[in-house]
Structures are given as C-alpha cells and as structure tokens.
Coordinates of C-alpha atoms in Angstrom, one line a residue:
X968 CA -20.0 -13.7 -53.0
X969 CA -16.8 -13.4 -50.9
X970 CA -16.3 -9.8 -52.1
X971 CA -19.8 -8.9 -51.1
X972 CA -19.4 -10.4 -47.7
X973 CA -16.1 -8.6 -47.0
X974 CA -17.5 -5.4 -48.3
X975 CA -20.5 -5.7 -46.0
X976 CA -18.2 -6.4 -43.1
X977 CA -16.2 -3.3 -43.7
X978 CA -19.2 -1.2 -44.2
X979 CA -20.8 -2.6 -41.1
X980 CA -17.5 -1.9 -39.2
X981 CA -17.9 1.8 -40.0
X982 CA -21.4 2.0 -38.6
X983 CA -21.9 3.9 -35.3
X984 CA -23.5 2.0 -32.4
X985 CA -25.1 3.6 -29.4
X986 CA -26.9 2.2 -26.4
X987 CA -30.6 1.6 -26.1
X988 CA -32.2 1.1 -22.7
X989 CA -35.0 -1.3 -22.3
X990 CA -36.8 -1.6 -19.0
X991 CA -38.0 -5.2 -18.4
X992 CA -40.0 -6.2 -15.4
X993 CA -37.9 -9.2 -14.5
X994 CA -37.6 -9.3 -10.7
X995 CA -35.1 -12.1 -10.4
X996 CA -32.6 -10.4 -12.8
X997 CA -33.2 -7.0 -11.2
X998 CA -32.7 -8.3 -7.7
X999 CA -29.5 -10.1 -8.7
X1000 CA -28.1 -7.0 -10.3
X1001 CA -28.9 -4.8 -7.2
X1002 CA -27.3 -7.4 -4.9
X1003 CA -24.2 -7.4 -7.1
X1004 CA -24.1 -3.6 -6.9
X1005 CA -24.4 -3.6 -3.1
X1006 CA -21.6 -6.2 -2.9
X1007 CA -19.3 -4.1 -5.1
X1008 CA -20.1 -1.0 -3.0
X1009 CA -19.3 -2.9 0.2
X1010 CA -16.1 -4.1 -1.3
X1011 CA -14.9 -0.7 -2.5
X1012 CA -16.0 1.3 0.6
X1013 CA -15.3 -1.3 3.3
X1014 CA -12.3 -3.2 2.0
X1015 CA -10.5 -0.9 -0.5
X1016 CA -11.1 2.5 1.1
X1017 CA -11.5 1.8 4.8
X1018 CA -9.5 -1.3 5.5
X1019 CA -6.8 -1.1 2.9
X1020 CA -6.9 2.7 2.9
X1021 CA -6.9 2.9 -0.9
X1022 CA -7.3 6.7 -0.7
X1023 CA -3.7 7.1 0.4
X1024 CA -0.5 7.5 -1.5
X1025 CA 2.0 4.9 -0.1
X1026 CA 5.7 4.6 0.4
X1027 CA 7.2 1.2 1.4
X1028 CA 10.9 2.2 1.2
X1029 CA 12.1 3.3 4.6
X1030 CA 15.6 4.8 5.2
X1031 CA 16.9 3.4 8.4
X1032 CA 19.9 3.5 10.7
X1033 CA 20.4 1.1 13.7
X1034 CA 22.9 1.5 16.5
X1035 CA 23.3 -1.1 19.2
X1036 CA 25.1 -1.1 22.6
X1037 CA 25.4 -3.9 25.1
X1038 CA 26.2 -3.7 28.8
X1039 CA 26.9 -6.4 31.4
X1040 CA 29.8 -8.4 32.9
X1041 CA 30.2 -12.0 33.8
X1042 CA 32.9 -14.1 35.5
X1043 CA 34.0 -17.5 34.2
X1044 CA 36.4 -20.1 35.7
X1045 CA 37.6 -23.2 33.8
X1046 CA 40.6 -25.5 34.0
X1047 CA 42.3 -24.2 30.8
X1048 CA 42.5 -20.5 31.6
X1049 CA 41.3 -20.1 35.2
X1050 CA 39.1 -17.2 36.2
X1051 CA 38.3 -14.7 33.5
X1052 CA 36.1 -11.5 33.6
X1053 CA 34.1 -11.0 30.4
X1054 CA 33.0 -7.5 29.5
X1055 CA 31.1 -6.1 26.5
X1056 CA 34.3 -5.6 24.7
X1057 CA 35.0 -9.4 25.1
X1058 CA 31.7 -11.1 24.4
X1059 CA 30.3 -8.7 21.7
X1060 CA 31.5 -9.3 18.1
X1061 CA 31.9 -6.9 16.5
X1062 CA 32.1 -4.4 19.4
X1063 CA 31.3 -1.4 17.2
X1064 CA 27.5 -1.7 17.7
X1065 CA 26.2 -2.7 14.3
X1066 CA 22.9 -3.9 12.9
X1067 CA 24.2 -7.5 13.1
X1068 CA 26.2 -8.7 16.1
X1069 CA 27.1 -11.8 18.1
X1070 CA 27.1 -12.4 21.8
X1071 CA 29.3 -15.1 23.2
X1072 CA 27.4 -17.5 25.6
X1073 CA 29.8 -20.5 25.6
X1074 CA 33.2 -21.4 24.4
X1075 CA 36.0 -24.0 24.1
X1076 CA 39.5 -22.6 24.8
X1077 CA 42.8 -24.0 23.5
X1078 CA 45.5 -22.0 25.1
X1079 CA 49.2 -21.6 24.3
X1080 CA 49.2 -22.7 20.7
X1081 CA 52.6 -22.3 19.0
X1082 CA 53.7 -23.1 15.4
X1083 CA 55.3 -26.5 15.4
X1084 CA 54.8 -30.2 14.7
X1085 CA 52.1 -32.3 16.3
X1086 CA 49.6 -35.0 15.6
X1087 CA 46.4 -34.2 13.7
X1088 CA 43.1 -34.7 15.5
X1089 CA 41.6 -38.1 15.2
X1090 CA 38.2 -36.5 14.4
X1091 CA 39.6 -35.3 11.1
X1092 CA 39.0 -38.0 8.5
X1093 CA 41.6 -36.8 6.0
X1094 CA 44.2 -36.9 8.8
X1095 CA 43.9 -40.5 9.6
X1096 CA 46.6 -42.9 8.3
X1097 CA 48.0 -46.5 8.4
X1098 CA 51.4 -45.8 6.9
X1099 CA 53.5 -43.0 5.6
X1100 CA 52.1 -43.2 2.1
X1101 CA 48.7 -41.9 3.5
X1102 CA 50.4 -38.7 4.6
X1103 CA 51.8 -37.1 1.4
X1104 CA 54.3 -34.4 2.4
X1105 CA 53.1 -30.8 1.7
X1106 CA 49.4 -31.7 1.4
X1107 CA 47.0 -29.7 3.5
X1108 CA 44.7 -31.7 5.7
X1109 CA 41.1 -31.3 4.4
X1110 CA 39.1 -29.7 7.2
X1111 CA 42.1 -30.1 9.4
X1112 CA 44.6 -28.0 11.3
X1113 CA 47.8 -27.9 9.2
X1114 CA 50.0 -29.4 6.5
X1115 CA 51.1 -33.0 6.4
X1116 CA 54.8 -33.7 6.9
X1117 CA 54.8 -37.2 5.4
X1118 CA 55.0 -39.0 8.7
X1119 CA 52.2 -41.3 10.1
X1120 CA 52.2 -41.4 13.9
X1121 CA 51.3 -45.0 15.0
X1122 CA 50.5 -43.8 18.5
X1123 CA 47.6 -41.7 17.4
X1124 CA 46.9 -43.3 14.0
X1125 CA 47.0 -39.8 12.4
X1126 CA 49.4 -37.9 10.2
X1127 CA 51.9 -35.5 11.7
X1128 CA 51.2 -31.9 10.7
X1129 CA 52.9 -28.5 10.8
X1130 CA 50.5 -26.0 12.3
X1131 CA 49.4 -24.4 15.6
X1132 CA 50.0 -27.0 18.2
X1133 CA 48.5 -28.6 20.2
X1134 CA 45.3 -28.8 18.0
X1135 CA 41.9 -28.3 19.4
X1136 CA 40.7 -31.3 21.3
X1137 CA 37.8 -29.9 23.4
X1138 CA 34.5 -31.6 23.4
X1139 CA 31.1 -30.0 22.8
X1140 CA 30.0 -28.2 26.0
X1141 CA 27.0 -29.4 28.0
X1142 CA 26.5 -26.3 30.1
X1143 CA 26.8 -22.6 29.1
X1144 CA 29.9 -21.0 30.7
X1145 CA 28.3 -17.6 30.3
X1146 CA 24.9 -18.6 31.6
X1147 CA 24.5 -15.3 33.4
X1148 CA 24.6 -13.4 30.1
X1149 CA 20.8 -13.5 30.2
X1150 CA 21.1 -10.4 32.5
X1151 CA 22.9 -8.4 29.8
X1152 CA 21.0 -5.5 28.3
X1153 CA 20.8 -4.5 24.7
X1154 CA 20.1 -0.9 23.7
X1155 CA 18.7 -0.6 20.2
X1156 CA 18.6 2.9 18.7
X1157 CA 16.7 3.2 15.5
X1158 CA 16.2 6.2 13.2
X1159 CA 13.8 6.0 10.2
X1160 CA 12.8 8.4 7.4
X1161 CA 10.2 8.3 4.7
X1162 CA 11.7 10.6 2.0
X1163 CA 8.5 10.8 -0.1
X1164 CA 6.7 12.5 2.8
X1165 CA 9.7 14.1 4.5
X1166 CA 8.8 12.3 7.7
X1167 CA 11.4 11.3 10.3
X1168 CA 11.2 9.7 13.7
X1169 CA 13.2 7.7 16.3
X1170 CA 12.3 4.8 18.6
X1171 CA 13.6 6.8 21.6
X1172 CA 11.4 9.0 23.8
X1173 CA 12.0 12.7 23.1
X1174 CA 12.6 13.9 26.6
X1175 CA 15.0 16.1 28.4
X1176 CA 15.4 13.7 31.4
X1177 CA 18.8 12.2 31.0
X1178 CA 18.2 9.5 33.6
X1179 CA 15.1 8.1 31.8
X1180 CA 17.1 5.6 29.7
X1181 CA 19.3 4.6 32.7
X1182 CA 16.4 3.2 34.7
X1183 CA 13.8 2.1 32.1
X1184 CA 13.2 -1.2 30.4
X1185 CA 11.1 -1.9 27.3
X1186 CA 7.4 -2.5 27.8
X1187 CA 5.0 -2.3 24.9
X1188 CA 2.4 -0.6 27.2
X1189 CA 4.3 1.3 29.8
X1190 CA 7.6 2.2 28.0
X1191 CA 7.2 1.7 24.3
X1192 CA 9.9 4.3 23.6
X1193 CA 12.6 2.7 25.9
X1194 CA 14.4 0.4 23.5
X1195 CA 16.5 -1.4 26.2
X1196 CA 15.9 -5.1 26.3
X1197 CA 17.1 -7.7 28.8
X1198 CA 18.8 -10.5 26.9
X1199 CA 16.9 -13.3 28.7
X1200 CA 13.5 -11.6 28.1
X1201 CA 14.3 -11.0 24.5
X1202 CA 15.0 -14.7 23.8
X1203 CA 11.9 -15.7 25.7
X1204 CA 9.8 -13.6 23.4
X1205 CA 10.9 -16.0 20.6
X1206 CA 9.3 -18.8 22.5
X1207 CA 12.6 -20.5 23.5
X1208 CA 14.6 -20.7 26.7
X1209 CA 17.8 -18.7 27.0
X1210 CA 19.8 -21.3 28.9
X1211 CA 19.1 -24.0 26.3
X1212 CA 20.0 -21.7 23.4
X1213 CA 23.2 -20.5 25.2
X1214 CA 24.8 -23.9 25.2
X1215 CA 25.2 -24.3 21.4
X1216 CA 24.1 -20.9 20.2
X1217 CA 21.4 -19.7 17.8
X1218 CA 20.2 -16.9 15.6
X1219 CA 17.5 -14.5 16.6
X1220 CA 15.8 -12.0 14.3
X1221 CA 14.6 -8.7 15.7
X1222 CA 12.0 -7.0 13.4
X1223 CA 11.1 -3.3 13.9
X1224 CA 8.1 -2.3 11.9
X1225 CA 6.9 1.3 11.3
X1226 CA 3.4 1.3 10.0
X1227 CA 2.5 5.0 9.9
X1228 CA -0.8 6.7 8.9
X1229 CA 0.4 10.2 8.3
X1230 CA -3.1 11.5 8.1
X1231 CA -3.2 11.1 11.9
X1232 CA -1.1 12.8 14.5
X1233 CA 2.7 12.4 14.7
X1234 CA 2.4 10.5 18.0
X1235 CA 0.3 7.8 16.3
X1236 CA 3.4 6.5 14.3
X1237 CA 5.0 4.0 16.7
X1238 CA 7.5 1.2 16.3
X1239 CA 6.3 -2.4 16.7
X1240 CA 8.9 -5.1 17.7
X1241 CA 8.7 -8.8 16.9
X1242 CA 11.3 -11.5 17.7
X1243 CA 11.9 -14.8 15.9
X1244 CA 14.4 -17.6 16.2
X1245 CA 15.8 -18.0 12.7
X1246 CA 18.1 -21.1 13.0
X1247 CA 15.5 -23.6 14.3
X1248 CA 14.9 -26.6 12.1
X1249 CA 12.0 -28.8 13.2
X1250 CA 13.2 -31.7 11.1
X1251 CA 16.8 -31.8 12.4
X1252 CA 18.3 -30.4 15.6
X1253 CA 21.8 -30.9 14.3
X1254 CA 21.6 -27.8 12.1
X1255 CA 20.5 -25.6 15.0
X1256 CA 23.1 -23.5 16.8
X1257 CA 25.7 -21.0 15.9
X1258 CA 29.5 -21.0 16.5
X1259 CA 32.8 -20.0 15.0
X1260 CA 36.5 -19.7 15.9
X1261 CA 38.8 -16.8 16.5
X1262 CA 42.2 -16.4 18.2
X1263 CA 44.1 -13.9 20.4
X1264 CA 47.8 -13.6 19.7
X1265 CA 50.6 -12.8 22.1
X1266 CA 54.4 -12.8 22.2
X1267 CA 56.6 -14.2 24.9
X1268 CA 59.8 -12.8 26.4
X1269 CA 61.9 -14.1 23.5
X1270 CA 59.6 -12.5 20.9
X1271 CA 58.0 -15.8 19.7
X1272 CA 54.3 -15.7 18.9
X1273 CA 51.7 -17.9 20.5
X1274 CA 48.0 -17.7 20.6
X1275 CA 44.9 -18.8 22.5
X1276 CA 42.2 -20.3 20.2
X1277 CA 38.5 -19.9 21.1
X1278 CA 35.6 -21.8 19.6
X1279 CA 32.8 -19.7 20.7
X1280 CA 29.1 -20.5 20.8
X1281 CA 26.6 -17.7 21.1
X1282 CA 23.5 -15.9 19.8
X1283 CA 23.6 -13.9 16.6
X1284 CA 21.2 -11.0 16.4
X1285 CA 19.9 -9.7 13.0
X1286 CA 18.0 -6.4 13.4
X1287 CA 15.7 -5.8 10.4
X1288 CA 13.7 -2.6 9.9
X1289 CA 10.5 -2.5 7.7
X1290 CA 8.2 0.4 7.2
X1291 CA 5.2 1.6 5.3
X1292 CA 3.7 5.1 5.3
X1293 CA 0.5 6.4 3.7
X1294 CA -1.0 9.8 3.2
X1295 CA -4.2 11.0 1.5
X1296 CA -3.8 11.7 -2.2
X1297 CA -6.6 12.4 -4.7
X1298 CA -5.1 10.2 -7.5
X1299 CA -5.3 6.8 -5.7
X1300 CA -8.7 7.8 -4.4
X1301 CA -10.0 8.4 -7.9
X1302 CA -8.4 5.2 -9.1
X1303 CA -10.0 3.2 -6.3
X1304 CA -13.5 4.7 -7.0
X1305 CA -13.1 4.3 -10.7
X1306 CA -12.2 0.6 -10.3
X1307 CA -15.4 0.1 -8.3
X1308 CA -17.4 1.6 -11.2
X1309 CA -15.6 -0.6 -13.6
X1310 CA -16.5 -3.7 -11.6
X1311 CA -20.1 -2.5 -11.6
X1312 CA -19.9 -2.2 -15.4
X1313 CA -18.9 -5.9 -15.5
X1314 CA -22.0 -6.8 -13.5
X1315 CA -24.2 -4.8 -15.9
X1316 CA -22.5 -6.6 -18.9
X1317 CA -23.2 -10.0 -17.3
X1318 CA -26.8 -9.2 -16.7
X1319 CA -27.2 -7.9 -20.2
X1320 CA -25.8 -11.2 -21.6
X1321 CA -28.3 -13.2 -19.4
X1322 CA -31.1 -10.8 -20.4
X1323 CA -30.5 -11.0 -24.1
X1324 CA -29.2 -14.5 -24.7
X1325 CA -30.0 -16.9 -21.8
X1326 CA -33.7 -16.4 -20.9
X1327 CA -36.6 -18.1 -22.5
X1328 CA -37.8 -14.7 -23.8
X1329 CA -34.4 -13.5 -24.8
X1330 CA -35.4 -13.3 -28.5
X1331 CA -38.2 -10.9 -27.7
X1332 CA -35.9 -8.8 -25.5
X1333 CA -33.2 -8.9 -28.2
X1334 CA -35.6 -7.5 -30.9
X1335 CA -36.5 -4.6 -28.6
X1336 CA -33.0 -3.9 -27.5
X1337 CA -31.2 -4.0 -30.9
X1338 CA -32.7 -1.8 -33.6
X1339 CA -31.0 -1.2 -37.0
X1340 CA -31.8 2.2 -38.6
X1341 CA -31.8 1.9 -42.4
X1342 CA -30.9 4.7 -44.7
X1343 CA -34.4 4.7 -46.3
X1344 CA -36.0 5.0 -42.9
X1345 CA -33.7 7.9 -41.9
X1346 CA -34.5 9.6 -45.3
X1347 CA -38.3 9.3 -44.7
X1348 CA -37.8 10.7 -41.2
X1349 CA -35.9 13.6 -42.6
X1350 CA -38.6 14.3 -45.2
X1351 CA -41.4 14.2 -42.6
X1352 CA -39.4 16.5 -40.4
X1353 CA -38.9 18.9 -43.4
X1354 CA -42.7 18.9 -44.1
X1355 CA -43.5 19.6 -40.5
X1356 CA -40.9 22.4 -40.5
X1357 CA -42.4 24.0 -43.7
X1358 CA -45.9 23.8 -42.3
X1359 CA -44.8 25.4 -39.1
X1360 CA -43.0 28.0 -41.0
X1361 CA -46.0 29.0 -43.0
X1362 CA -48.2 29.1 -39.9
X1363 CA -45.6 31.3 -38.2
X1364 CA -45.4 33.7 -41.1
X1365 CA -49.2 34.0 -41.3
X1366 CA -49.4 34.6 -37.6
X1367 CA -46.7 37.2 -37.8
X1368 CA -48.5 39.0 -40.6
X1369 CA -51.8 39.1 -38.7
X1370 CA -50.1 40.3 -35.7
X1371 CA -48.3 43.1 -37.7
X1372 CA -51.7 44.2 -39.2
X1373 CA -53.4 44.4 -35.8
X1374 CA -50.4 46.3 -34.5
X1375 CA -50.7 48.9 -37.3
X1376 CA -54.4 49.4 -36.8
X1377 CA -54.0 49.9 -33.1
X1378 CA -51.3 52.5 -33.7
X1379 CA -53.5 54.4 -36.1
X1380 CA -56.4 54.5 -33.6
X1381 CA -54.1 55.8 -30.9
X1382 CA -52.8 58.6 -33.2
X1383 CA -56.3 59.8 -34.3
X1384 CA -57.5 62.8 -32.0
X1385 CA -61.0 62.9 -30.4
X1386 CA -63.4 65.4 -32.2
X1387 CA -65.0 68.3 -30.3
X1388 CA -68.3 70.1 -31.1
X1389 CA -66.4 73.0 -32.6
X1390 CA -64.5 70.6 -34.9
X1391 CA -67.8 69.2 -36.0
X1392 CA -69.2 72.6 -36.8
X1393 CA -66.1 73.6 -38.7
X1394 CA -66.3 70.4 -40.7
X1395 CA -70.0 71.1 -41.5
X1396 CA -69.1 74.6 -42.6
X1397 CA -66.4 73.3 -44.8
X1398 CA -68.7 70.7 -46.3
X1399 CA -71.4 73.3 -46.9
X1400 CA -73.9 71.5 -44.9
X1401 CA -76.4 73.6 -42.7
X1402 CA -78.2 72.5 -39.7
X1403 CA -82.0 73.1 -39.5
X1404 CA -83.1 75.4 -36.7
X1405 CA -86.6 75.0 -35.2
X1406 CA -88.1 77.8 -33.1
X1407 CA -90.5 76.6 -30.3
X1408 CA -92.9 78.8 -28.5
X1409 CA -93.1 79.0 -24.7
X1410 CA -96.5 77.4 -24.6
X1411 CA -95.2 74.4 -26.6
X1412 CA -92.3 74.1 -24.2
X1413 CA -94.7 74.1 -21.2
X1414 CA -96.9 71.4 -22.7
X1415 CA -93.9 69.2 -23.4
X1416 CA -92.7 69.6 -19.9
X1417 CA -96.1 68.8 -18.4
X1418 CA -96.3 65.7 -20.6

C-alpha cells in the first residue's frame, strides 16, 4: 500500500498544471480585489515612484573635503597674566583649519610653573595624607600632578610631590573671559563629489566678484552659498545661548547635507545646514561641557625652562557631511514596477484562497476550477479529432475532384471553335448528306407574302 502511495505521489509530481479561469459573479470578492489593486497602484506610483523616486539609481557615498577658517580678536585682562590679546592663532585648536576644531571661550591660567617640590592639591584624593607612610616615595599621584617624595606636609594635609610647581589651584569660572567670541566668524568651505555620476560641487557661490565673501553672511534664503557664520548665531541655531555655553564649553555638530536629484538642473543641488548640540545630557548637567589642558613653554635668562598652564573651556565643532544623489535608470524602474505586479499577484492568490476554500459555495467553485484530464479522456478526444479530420479530408478530396472536372470541361469548351455555314456544308459533303432543294413559283411567293 505504501509503495502504491509513493508511486502515485511521484507520478502526480510529474504531471503538468496550468491555470483555468472561472468567472464568478461574486460582487463582494470582486470589489475587494479591485480595491486591493487600486491600493497597490497608489502605493507603487505615489510612494515608490514619485515620493521615494524608485526609478532612480542612487549613490549614498559622497566624497567630501572640508576647510575651515576663523577670524576675530578679543582682549582679556585677569589677575594672573594681566591684559592679553587673543587672535585666531591663539584660540583655535588646531589652527590648521580642519573638519574638527576647538574655540577657546574661557580658561584658568597657572603661570610660571617650574620643576620642583611642592604640596599636592587638596582636591586630589590620592594626594591626601596623615603621616609619611601615606606618601610612598616614587609613587605617582593618581589623577594628580607629580610623583610622591615620601613626605607628608602637615600644613596642607597632602603629600609633597616632585612636578611642575605650583600646582593648579584655580576654581571653576563663573563668567566667560572670552565672552565677545560670539562675534567671531567661521568660514566653512566644502567640496563634494559623487563618483558614480561624476558630479562635483562646492558650497561657495561661483562668482568672479572677490569682495562677495568679504561682506556676505550666511542666510538660507538670501545667501545660501555664503558659508560664513557668526559664532553667536551658529550656537543659537542649536537652541542654546552662547554666553551660557561659553562658561564651561560644549560640543556642537554642524551637518551639511547634499540631497541631489541629478535629473534636474545643476543649480537644484544645494547644501542644507543643520546644527545640534552634542554634549547636552538632560538627566545630568555635570556631564555637559568641554575642557582640556595645554601649556606654553619658555626659558629664562639662565636657560631654565618654565611654563604657563592653561585649562581651557570652549566649544568643539564637528563638521559632518552627508550626501545622496539619484539619477534615472531603467533597472530600478523595472524592479519597482515588477515588485508592484508581484504584490498584485499576492492579492490574486489571497482572493483565490477565499474563493476556493472559504465561501459557503467553495466546493462548487472548486469543482469548476480544478479539472483533472485522464489519459482515457485525452485518448477519446484524440480519436474523435482523428475521425473529424478523416471526414474533412474525404470531403476536401471530393470537392477538389469535382472542381478539377469542372475546370477541365470549361477548358474544352473554350478551346472548341464556333462553326460557320461553310463548315457545316463541308461537313455535310464529307458525310454524304444532301439537302433537299424546293423550287417555288412567283405566284406562290406572292400568295405567301399576301397571307
């Protein structure tokens, strides 16, 4: 029994199946199917082709170069160093004009530090001590300023260290010393290229007027191709106040987006700028801010080195460039349309399942839709076709013979010449037949004419 079942399965697997269309007057199912088709067409045409531009070949890898330049000066005056004039070479780190840069807005200065021995800061936990045993000689102070000498200073309650003395003792600033830095200007020059389409462009207006960039300022309507930003305006675009951020610093992200439809004119591909504060933490204000330390080294008359230590607060700028370009291509167009037809096929399949298996009359529809053609039925059909063919062949041959006979007779009649009186007389002479000649008198002729 199992062998027969498996054999029937394999034989059935080798059968060929083709579709049979049955038209059923079921309005509900028909309306549902048409509504589904309309929704699919709206999705493919409206969303895929028009909104998402599925007919385009895309490139989302943009080659970019960013060059920055800052301008502006500010004067500061504090008790440690007195008056000091800050230029771009002082407050921009690094000064080379890179994609990521830092602008000093506040600082703590510790001048005239020299290598020597002094007390560790009381703010450093590892530098605090009660006796000399707490200050093991040669151990570096964790998160401190030098190396322990083995001496505990009772006057400060901290270990003596060997390092740059005096150590930094300044407090966190309350007001930005470079508060006028909001008037500095940032010049951001950006070049982009989409290698797939061999398309290149810059965010600077292509003009021969050299004075344009000297007097313009960025405006997304009036001057979209003047990438010169006032620092205070740039920070305000993030939704924050420059003076508040300048006290303890922060981090600002500048995003330049190039969304280009290359099927349109070259002038339609324009940069879009967006600004975001990156260091803000809504759950904790302690983590906000940005600072680091650096030193400037000098030598005195005797050749000994000393330095001025700066703990600088400021704004770090990260310039990011994203881009996406698209251009018409037949391949994605065909794929988008083909996917729409595939979705329509899914709708047809679902309606078929409902039609054949889920309606109250599904068994009736199923019997009409699925029909198995047995070999015996196919054989009888072939024999009937053969009989009809033979009958038609005989009829054709008979008709052809009659037609040929009629054609032959017609040709003979056309070839036979028309007989004249002379020919008839000659034939009579040949056959030996003579015609009877009757002589009529003039009187008889007159009588016949009068009658």
